[in-house]
Tab-separated table of C-alpha atoms in Angstrom:
chain	number	residue	atom	x	y	z
A	1349	UNK	CA	-28.146	16.524	-10.734
A	1350	UNK	CA	-25.388	15.053	-12.896
A	1351	UNK	CA	-21.943	14.875	-11.294
A	1352	UNK	CA	-18.776	15.018	-13.357
A	1353	UNK	CA	-17.258	12.146	-11.361
A	1354	UNK	CA	-18.388	9.683	-8.710
A	1355	UNK	CA	-15.477	8.246	-6.745
A	1356	UNK	CA	-16.360	4.907	-5.169
A	1357	UNK	CA	-14.146	4.303	-2.122
A	1358	UNK	CA	-12.790	6.843	0.346
A	1359	UNK	CA	-9.376	5.391	1.211
A	1360	UNK	CA	-6.151	7.224	0.345
A	1361	UNK	CA	-6.629	6.635	-3.392
A	1362	UNK	CA	-10.261	7.629	-3.683
A	1363	UNK	CA	-9.958	10.559	-1.291
A	1364	UNK	CA	-6.963	11.881	-3.235
A	1365	UNK	CA	-8.786	11.587	-6.571
A	1366	UNK	CA	-11.838	13.368	-5.147
A	1367	UNK	CA	-9.672	16.094	-3.606
A	1368	UNK	CA	-7.723	16.766	-6.806
A	1369	UNK	CA	-10.819	16.802	-8.993
A	1370	UNK	CA	-12.737	19.077	-6.635
A	1371	UNK	CA	-9.818	21.510	-6.519
A	1372	UNK	CA	-9.891	21.545	-10.319
A	1373	UNK	CA	-13.490	22.742	-10.246
A	1374	UNK	CA	-15.258	19.505	-11.097
A	1375	UNK	CA	-18.530	18.434	-9.505
A	1376	UNK	CA	-17.466	15.384	-7.473
A	1377	UNK	CA	-19.350	12.840	-5.369
A	1378	UNK	CA	-17.348	10.675	-2.957
A	1379	UNK	CA	-19.095	7.441	-1.971
A	1380	UNK	CA	-17.623	5.545	0.975
A	1381	UNK	CA	-19.156	2.938	3.235
A	1382	UNK	CA	-17.365	4.317	6.345
A	1383	UNK	CA	-16.138	2.314	9.308
A	1384	UNK	CA	-13.747	-0.018	7.481
A	1385	UNK	CA	-10.095	0.182	8.567
A	1386	UNK	CA	-7.573	-1.545	6.324
A	1387	UNK	CA	-4.756	-3.502	8.017
A	1388	UNK	CA	-1.685	-1.427	7.276
A	1389	UNK	CA	1.701	-0.806	8.834
A	1390	UNK	CA	1.103	2.889	8.236
A	1391	UNK	CA	4.505	3.913	6.848
A	1392	UNK	CA	4.639	6.979	4.619
A	1393	UNK	CA	7.862	8.315	3.057
A	1394	UNK	CA	8.882	11.976	2.881
A	1395	UNK	CA	8.048	12.123	-0.821
A	1396	UNK	CA	4.396	11.332	-0.036
A	1397	UNK	CA	4.297	14.164	2.465
A	1398	UNK	CA	5.786	16.521	-0.124
A	1399	UNK	CA	3.715	15.412	-3.109
A	1400	UNK	CA	0.386	15.374	-1.269
A	1401	UNK	CA	0.902	18.189	1.239
A	1402	UNK	CA	0.717	16.033	4.365
A	1403	UNK	CA	1.872	17.903	7.444
A	1404	UNK	CA	3.853	16.356	10.271
A	1405	UNK	CA	0.856	16.810	12.581
A	1406	UNK	CA	-0.627	13.714	10.892
A	1407	UNK	CA	2.274	11.551	12.074
A	1408	UNK	CA	2.111	9.406	15.182
A	1409	UNK	CA	5.869	8.977	15.255
A	1410	UNK	CA	9.012	9.125	13.103
A	1411	UNK	CA	11.011	6.010	12.336
A	1412	UNK	CA	14.794	6.320	12.089
A	1413	UNK	CA	15.812	2.644	11.821
A	1414	UNK	CA	14.574	-0.492	10.077
A	1415	UNK	CA	15.545	-3.884	11.520
A	1416	UNK	CA	15.559	-6.912	9.188
A	1417	UNK	CA	15.257	-10.209	11.110
A	1418	UNK	CA	16.119	-13.601	9.619
A	1419	UNK	CA	14.570	-17.025	10.383
A	1420	UNK	CA	17.445	-17.828	12.757
A	1421	UNK	CA	17.023	-14.535	14.615
A	1422	UNK	CA	19.978	-12.736	13.059
A	1423	UNK	CA	19.228	-9.103	12.366
A	1424	UNK	CA	20.625	-6.054	10.656
A	1425	UNK	CA	19.675	-2.509	11.608
A	1426	UNK	CA	19.466	-0.118	8.668
A	1427	UNK	CA	19.504	3.579	9.596
A	1428	UNK	CA	17.299	6.011	7.700
A	1429	UNK	CA	19.980	8.399	6.549
A	1430	UNK	CA	19.184	12.119	6.395
A	1431	UNK	CA	15.528	11.759	7.220
A	1432	UNK	CA	12.776	9.621	8.677
A	1433	UNK	CA	9.801	7.465	7.766
A	1434	UNK	CA	6.511	8.823	9.064
A	1435	UNK	CA	3.920	6.549	10.676
A	1436	UNK	CA	0.152	7.045	10.519
A	1437	UNK	CA	-2.843	5.051	11.738
A	1438	UNK	CA	-5.395	4.456	8.988
A	1439	UNK	CA	-8.163	4.802	11.583
A	1440	UNK	CA	-7.394	8.533	11.686
A	1441	UNK	CA	-5.529	9.176	8.432
A	1442	UNK	CA	-8.253	8.007	6.035
A	1443	UNK	CA	-11.054	10.116	7.590
A	1444	UNK	CA	-8.725	13.141	7.517
A	1445	UNK	CA	-8.160	12.623	3.785
A	1446	UNK	CA	-11.913	12.320	3.198
A	1447	UNK	CA	-12.574	15.478	5.189
A	1448	UNK	CA	-9.947	17.294	3.133
A	1449	UNK	CA	-11.672	16.218	-0.082
A	1450	UNK	CA	-14.983	17.535	1.219
A	1451	UNK	CA	-13.344	20.810	2.234
A	1452	UNK	CA	-12.066	21.111	-1.346
A	1453	UNK	CA	-15.627	20.817	-2.649
A	1454	UNK	CA	-16.418	17.106	-3.002
A	1455	UNK	CA	-19.873	16.022	-1.827
A	1456	UNK	CA	-19.916	13.091	0.578
A	1457	UNK	CA	-22.247	10.072	0.358
A	1458	UNK	CA	-22.152	7.205	2.852
A	1459	UNK	CA	-23.209	3.759	1.753
A	1460	UNK	CA	-22.293	0.516	0.016
A	1461	UNK	CA	-21.760	0.356	-3.746
A	1462	UNK	CA	-24.106	-2.098	-5.481
A	1463	UNK	CA	-23.853	-1.648	-9.251
A	1464	UNK	CA	-23.724	0.740	-12.190
A	1465	UNK	CA	-26.925	1.245	-14.179
A	1466	UNK	CA	-26.607	2.569	-17.753
A	1467	UNK	CA	-30.182	1.906	-18.877
A	1468	UNK	CA	-31.125	5.595	-18.929
A	1469	UNK	CA	-28.193	7.405	-20.524
A	1470	UNK	CA	-25.587	8.673	-18.082
A	1471	UNK	CA	-24.126	6.050	-15.720
A	1472	UNK	CA	-25.953	5.822	-12.418
A	1473	UNK	CA	-24.008	4.582	-9.398
A	1474	UNK	CA	-26.460	2.548	-7.341
A	1475	UNK	CA	-25.669	2.183	-3.630
A	1476	UNK	CA	-27.340	1.244	-0.376
A	1477	UNK	CA	-27.536	4.311	1.835
A	1478	UNK	CA	-26.076	3.620	5.276
A	1479	UNK	CA	-28.568	5.752	7.205
A	1480	UNK	CA	-31.804	4.682	5.522
A	1481	UNK	CA	-30.891	1.224	4.223
A	1482	UNK	CA	-32.608	2.152	0.950
A	1483	UNK	CA	-31.184	1.987	-2.557
A	1484	UNK	CA	-30.133	5.370	-3.921
A	1485	UNK	CA	-28.534	6.575	-7.147
A	1486	UNK	CA	-25.950	9.143	-8.185
A	1487	UNK	CA	-25.936	10.204	-11.841
A	1488	UNK	CA	-22.494	10.914	-13.263
A	1489	UNK	CA	-20.423	11.270	-16.426
A	1490	UNK	CA	-17.547	9.175	-15.087
A	1491	UNK	CA	-16.851	6.651	-12.311
A	1492	UNK	CA	-13.555	6.119	-10.478
A	1493	UNK	CA	-13.422	2.742	-8.749
A	1494	UNK	CA	-11.185	2.956	-5.678
A	1495	UNK	CA	-12.982	0.392	-3.540
A	1496	UNK	CA	-10.150	-1.941	-2.591
A	1497	UNK	CA	-8.470	-5.184	-3.591
A	1498	UNK	CA	-11.671	-7.146	-4.238
A	1499	UNK	CA	-13.260	-4.173	-5.917
A	1500	UNK	CA	-16.913	-4.647	-6.852
A	1501	UNK	CA	-16.514	-1.872	-9.371
A	1502	UNK	CA	-13.521	-3.543	-11.030
A	1503	UNK	CA	-15.030	-7.016	-11.125
A	1504	UNK	CA	-18.166	-5.742	-12.766
A	1505	UNK	CA	-16.469	-3.495	-15.315
A	1506	UNK	CA	-12.877	-4.462	-16.173
A	1507	UNK	CA	-11.934	-7.845	-17.660
A	1508	UNK	CA	-9.325	-9.749	-15.641
A	1509	UNK	CA	-9.932	-7.865	-12.397
A	1510	UNK	CA	-11.130	-11.049	-10.698
A	1511	UNK	CA	-7.804	-12.806	-11.337
A	1512	UNK	CA	-5.462	-10.436	-9.547
A	1513	UNK	CA	-3.054	-12.220	-7.113
A	1514	UNK	CA	-3.629	-11.337	-3.473
A	1515	UNK	CA	-1.764	-11.432	-0.183
A	1516	UNK	CA	-4.063	-11.871	2.800
A	1517	UNK	CA	-2.935	-9.449	5.498
A	1518	UNK	CA	-3.825	-9.311	9.171
A	1519	UNK	CA	-2.614	-7.120	12.007
A	1520	UNK	CA	-3.404	-6.213	15.566
A	1521	UNK	CA	-3.138	-2.723	16.985
A	1522	UNK	CA	-1.825	-3.084	20.532
A	1523	UNK	CA	-0.768	-0.745	23.303
A	1524	UNK	CA	2.924	0.065	23.124
A	1525	UNK	CA	4.981	-1.421	25.970
A	1526	UNK	CA	5.986	1.088	28.634
A	1527	UNK	CA	9.532	-0.273	28.785
A	1528	UNK	CA	11.187	-3.093	26.890
A	1529	UNK	CA	14.673	-4.232	25.967
A	1530	UNK	CA	13.256	-5.692	22.744
A	1531	UNK	CA	11.126	-2.816	21.457
A	1532	UNK	CA	12.288	0.536	20.088
A	1533	UNK	CA	9.562	3.165	19.423
A	1534	UNK	CA	11.665	4.616	16.575
A	1535	UNK	CA	12.409	1.302	14.844
A	1536	UNK	CA	10.358	-0.803	12.421
A	1537	UNK	CA	10.998	-4.556	12.614
A	1538	UNK	CA	10.501	-6.677	9.497
A	1539	UNK	CA	10.531	-10.424	10.179
A	1540	UNK	CA	11.438	-12.828	7.359
A	1541	UNK	CA	10.570	-16.195	8.882
A	1542	UNK	CA	8.613	-19.058	7.339
A	1543	UNK	CA	7.077	-19.841	10.734
A	1544	UNK	CA	5.392	-16.434	10.633
A	1545	UNK	CA	4.751	-16.253	6.883
A	1546	UNK	CA	5.735	-18.901	4.329
A	1547	UNK	CA	5.868	-16.443	1.440
A	1548	UNK	CA	5.794	-12.864	2.752
A	1549	UNK	CA	6.848	-11.317	6.076
A	1550	UNK	CA	5.737	-10.169	9.498
A	1551	UNK	CA	6.094	-6.704	10.972
A	1552	UNK	CA	6.233	-4.707	14.183
A	1553	UNK	CA	5.623	-1.035	13.369
A	1554	UNK	CA	5.447	1.615	16.140
A	1555	UNK	CA	2.546	4.088	16.094
A	1556	UNK	CA	3.422	6.245	19.059
A	1557	UNK	CA	1.250	5.013	21.920
A	1558	UNK	CA	0.288	1.924	19.921
A	1559	UNK	CA	1.975	-0.693	17.727
A	1560	UNK	CA	0.889	-2.473	14.533
A	1561	UNK	CA	1.885	-6.162	14.668
A	1562	UNK	CA	0.941	-8.320	11.712
A	1563	UNK	CA	1.826	-10.470	8.739
A	1564	UNK	CA	0.617	-11.509	5.309
A	1565	UNK	CA	0.568	-14.554	3.047
A	1566	UNK	CA	-0.745	-15.612	-0.354
A	1567	UNK	CA	-1.518	-19.035	1.150
A	1568	UNK	CA	-5.184	-19.014	2.147
A	1569	UNK	CA	-4.543	-21.975	4.467
A	1570	UNK	CA	-2.234	-19.998	6.760
A	1571	UNK	CA	-3.791	-19.145	10.129
A	1572	UNK	CA	-3.134	-15.404	10.157
A	1573	UNK	CA	-4.299	-14.861	13.733
A	1574	UNK	CA	-2.144	-17.680	15.102
A	1575	UNK	CA	0.874	-16.470	13.133
A	1576	UNK	CA	0.377	-12.980	14.546
A	1577	UNK	CA	0.051	-14.408	18.059
A	1578	UNK	CA	3.343	-16.272	17.506
A	1579	UNK	CA	4.949	-13.067	16.259
A	1580	UNK	CA	3.777	-11.138	19.309
A	1581	UNK	CA	5.179	-13.863	21.561
A	1582	UNK	CA	8.567	-13.913	19.845
A	1583	UNK	CA	8.666	-10.098	19.880
A	1584	UNK	CA	7.899	-9.973	23.632
A	1585	UNK	CA	4.595	-8.176	22.977
A	1586	UNK	CA	2.132	-10.914	23.930
A	1587	UNK	CA	1.105	-9.194	27.180
A	1588	UNK	CA	0.281	-5.841	25.571
A	1589	UNK	CA	-3.403	-4.906	25.392
A	1590	UNK	CA	-5.055	-5.600	22.032
A	1591	UNK	CA	-7.044	-2.598	20.828
A	1592	UNK	CA	-8.124	-3.600	17.296
A	1593	UNK	CA	-7.917	-6.560	14.932
A	1594	UNK	CA	-8.119	-6.021	11.167
A	1595	UNK	CA	-7.699	-8.178	8.076
A	1596	UNK	CA	-8.016	-7.678	4.324
A	1597	UNK	CA	-6.584	-8.843	0.984
A	1598	UNK	CA	-3.795	-6.806	-0.590
A	1599	UNK	CA	-3.012	-6.993	-4.339
A	1600	UNK	CA	0.607	-7.374	-5.427
A	1601	UNK	CA	0.412	-6.942	-9.187
A	1602	UNK	CA	-1.009	-4.027	-11.197
A	1603	UNK	CA	-3.842	-4.948	-13.532
A	1604	UNK	CA	-3.092	-4.905	-17.243
A	1605	UNK	CA	-6.045	-2.601	-17.783
A	1606	UNK	CA	-7.428	0.130	-15.522
A	1607	UNK	CA	-10.417	1.387	-17.539
A	1608	UNK	CA	-13.492	-0.021	-19.281
A	1609	UNK	CA	-13.016	1.988	-22.462
A	1610	UNK	CA	-16.194	3.981	-21.844
A	1611	UNK	CA	-16.752	5.787	-18.581
A	1612	UNK	CA	-14.767	4.228	-15.745
A	1613	UNK	CA	-11.213	4.160	-14.304
A	1614	UNK	CA	-9.739	2.118	-11.453
A	1615	UNK	CA	-7.352	3.456	-8.819
A	1616	UNK	CA	-5.370	2.234	-5.812
A	1617	UNK	CA	-5.849	-1.347	-4.620
A	1618	UNK	CA	-8.645	-1.789	-7.162
A	1619	UNK	CA	-6.005	-1.328	-9.884
A	1620	UNK	CA	-3.482	-3.525	-8.039
A	1621	UNK	CA	-0.958	-0.814	-7.212
A	1622	UNK	CA	0.689	-2.171	-4.081
A	1623	UNK	CA	4.455	-2.619	-4.221
A	1624	UNK	CA	5.649	-6.235	-4.467
A	1625	UNK	CA	8.116	-7.455	-1.824
A	1626	UNK	CA	7.397	-4.620	0.614
A	1627	UNK	CA	3.604	-4.485	0.375
A	1628	UNK	CA	3.810	-0.688	0.591
A	1629	UNK	CA	0.522	0.795	-0.505
A	1630	UNK	CA	-0.312	4.275	0.807
A	1631	UNK	CA	2.037	6.242	-1.454
A	1632	UNK	CA	1.124	4.212	-4.528
A	1633	UNK	CA	-2.590	4.409	-3.711
A	1634	UNK	CA	-2.466	8.196	-3.498
A	1635	UNK	CA	-0.408	8.387	-6.676
A	1636	UNK	CA	-2.962	6.118	-8.355
A	1637	UNK	CA	-5.730	8.454	-7.228
A	1638	UNK	CA	-3.890	11.439	-8.629
A	1639	UNK	CA	-3.277	9.914	-12.066
A	1640	UNK	CA	-6.904	8.748	-12.157
A	1641	UNK	CA	-7.953	12.339	-11.492
A	1642	UNK	CA	-5.687	13.526	-14.321
A	1643	UNK	CA	-7.190	10.989	-16.712
A	1644	UNK	CA	-10.699	11.927	-15.569
A	1645	UNK	CA	-10.042	15.607	-16.273
A	1646	UNK	CA	-8.721	14.750	-19.744
A	1647	UNK	CA	-11.805	12.623	-20.435
A	1648	UNK	CA	-14.229	15.289	-19.219
A	1649	UNK	CA	-12.510	17.929	-21.339
A	1650	UNK	CA	-12.203	15.898	-24.534
A	1651	UNK	CA	-15.076	13.440	-24.270
A	1652	UNK	CA	-12.740	10.776	-25.636
A	1653	UNK	CA	-12.739	7.380	-23.852
A	1654	UNK	CA	-9.121	6.887	-24.962
A	1655	UNK	CA	-8.150	9.546	-22.392
A	1656	UNK	CA	-8.952	7.059	-19.642
A	1657	UNK	CA	-5.822	5.064	-20.495
A	1658	UNK	CA	-3.743	8.022	-19.333
A	1659	UNK	CA	-4.020	6.898	-15.689
A	1660	UNK	CA	-2.112	3.650	-16.133
A	1661	UNK	CA	0.347	5.208	-18.596
A	1662	UNK	CA	1.310	7.964	-16.164
A	1663	UNK	CA	1.677	5.583	-13.241
A	1664	UNK	CA	3.697	2.924	-15.030
A	1665	UNK	CA	5.941	5.461	-16.713
A	1666	UNK	CA	7.343	6.401	-13.319
A	1667	UNK	CA	6.965	3.224	-11.247
A	1668	UNK	CA	7.057	0.213	-13.592
A	1669	UNK	CA	10.786	-0.438	-13.170
A	1670	UNK	CA	10.637	-0.256	-9.375
A	1671	UNK	CA	7.693	-2.678	-9.333
A	1672	UNK	CA	9.560	-5.115	-11.575
A	1673	UNK	CA	12.671	-5.032	-9.404
A	1674	UNK	CA	10.642	-5.552	-6.226
A	1675	UNK	CA	8.695	-8.429	-7.802
A	1676	UNK	CA	11.967	-10.093	-8.811
A	1677	UNK	CA	13.269	-9.689	-5.264
A	1678	UNK	CA	10.151	-11.281	-3.790
A	1679	UNK	CA	10.276	-14.184	-6.239
A	1680	UNK	CA	13.971	-14.744	-5.548
A	1681	UNK	CA	14.122	-14.483	-1.757
A	1682	UNK	CA	10.710	-15.281	-0.274
A	1683	UNK	CA	10.616	-18.922	-1.372
A	1684	UNK	CA	12.323	-20.555	1.604
A	1685	UNK	CA	13.988	-19.809	4.918
A	1686	UNK	CA	17.411	-20.461	3.418
A	1687	UNK	CA	16.711	-17.766	0.825
A	1688	UNK	CA	15.445	-15.443	3.556
A	1689	UNK	CA	18.674	-15.951	5.493
A	1690	UNK	CA	20.621	-14.925	2.418
A	1691	UNK	CA	18.386	-11.905	1.903
A	1692	UNK	CA	19.068	-10.613	5.412
A	1693	UNK	CA	22.773	-11.214	4.830
A	1694	UNK	CA	22.543	-9.118	1.671
A	1695	UNK	CA	20.921	-6.325	3.694
A	1696	UNK	CA	24.166	-5.921	5.667
A	1697	UNK	CA	25.773	-4.442	2.566
A	1698	UNK	CA	26.089	-0.653	2.766
A	1699	UNK	CA	25.366	-0.215	-0.969
A	1700	UNK	CA	22.149	-2.202	-0.604
A	1701	UNK	CA	21.125	-0.158	2.421
A	1702	UNK	CA	21.722	3.199	0.790
A	1703	UNK	CA	20.092	2.386	-2.518
A	1704	UNK	CA	17.141	0.689	-0.817
A	1705	UNK	CA	16.326	3.727	1.280
A	1706	UNK	CA	17.004	6.165	-1.530
A	1707	UNK	CA	14.521	4.215	-3.649
A	1708	UNK	CA	11.993	4.097	-0.790
A	1709	UNK	CA	12.294	7.750	0.182
A	1710	UNK	CA	12.302	9.092	-3.381
A	1711	UNK	CA	10.229	6.371	-5.099
A	1712	UNK	CA	12.650	5.766	-7.933
A	1713	UNK	CA	15.785	3.778	-8.649
A	1714	UNK	CA	18.671	6.176	-8.212
A	1715	UNK	CA	20.770	6.401	-11.371
A	1716	UNK	CA	23.573	8.438	-9.877
A	1717	UNK	CA	25.444	5.365	-8.602
A	1718	UNK	CA	25.925	3.024	-11.570
A	1719	UNK	CA	28.852	1.200	-9.942
A	1720	UNK	CA	26.786	0.584	-6.812
A	1721	UNK	CA	24.014	-0.953	-8.929
A	1722	UNK	CA	26.575	-3.162	-10.660
A	1723	UNK	CA	28.103	-4.259	-7.347
A	1724	UNK	CA	24.675	-5.092	-5.953
A	1725	UNK	CA	23.889	-7.186	-9.024
A	1726	UNK	CA	27.011	-9.294	-8.455
A	1727	UNK	CA	26.356	-9.602	-4.714
A	1728	UNK	CA	22.750	-10.607	-5.350
A	1729	UNK	CA	23.883	-13.315	-7.770
A	1730	UNK	CA	26.438	-14.656	-5.277
A	1731	UNK	CA	23.837	-14.888	-2.508
A	1732	UNK	CA	21.273	-16.618	-4.730
A	1733	UNK	CA	23.793	-19.162	-6.018
A	1734	UNK	CA	25.064	-19.942	-2.523
A	1735	UNK	CA	28.587	-18.624	-3.082
A	1736	UNK	CA	28.157	-16.569	0.094
A	1737	UNK	CA	27.588	-18.636	3.283
A	1738	UNK	CA	24.213	-18.110	4.975
A	1739	UNK	CA	25.949	-16.966	8.153
A	1740	UNK	CA	27.891	-14.279	6.286
A	1741	UNK	CA	27.360	-10.801	7.726
């Protein structure tokens, strides 16, 4: 049997690509190794729920406030105006997405991707079957690589994929405290403190009965587990039961190329589509899966390898500016604790708060407030140049 598409990787990106392609009537195989849970805060915005038909029954809780905490312990609470941020646990969310793809018509294979063999015509995806331990093959017209930040598919097929910058993330899923003066089950805490992360941030994200506590750093020498232990201690969560520990690299820059010019497209973390500064990945992963599916359909219809470039074009057309702004913010404010203090001070500004959440909820820079953008530009410059005292609130 020859499949139209083999999707390698069953996370949000791969499962979305498989679901969309199966709904379109294509013969789809979804290969996933099963059992891997990516460390993730689990936040999904309303636009994701709308765009990908995710019902509220998938949510563990709804977040109504975000708290930004500086190195000196100052904080600013930013309300989520006119809405909420949904929280999911990847342990449950990813399998649900895979099951939905299968229900749409995708055929499920469980195993570990090994290589692509083109010695006999159509590409053959070679994998090690989880149940038997034997090598097996799936013959296909097209491959979508959605197998994570250190994608085997990408490294074997797309030049430059091995040079993508990575943040190493780690979190612990713990039992939520029964009562606490320091913990709010409807508030996400984001900690900008060099003692927790020298170049990224730490987080405390409620998941209903559980909590995700973690951090990330590009510095491979940082002790992620110790930093997370320190974060739990400072957040008064050290005594809570630890249920799971998970770690993985997260890319923070989209690759310049997402296809091999022949028969393969990348999607999700494999293509580098995690937002700089925030590290948000679920929405962008699912969007990456959708545009990969669109490009795959165009390729299958036309037979032209040039159609594969459509995936990156569609994604960057809508999200390139947001990614550039977020990358500039990370480069400007994550360098030192003094810069982090100024960043938290900037977050007190009502224009910053409103535009930040409008951009997060709607996934675009809002153009309806040109004066607000101008004001923020001046305020940002004043904070970076030190014209505003670090203790300013």
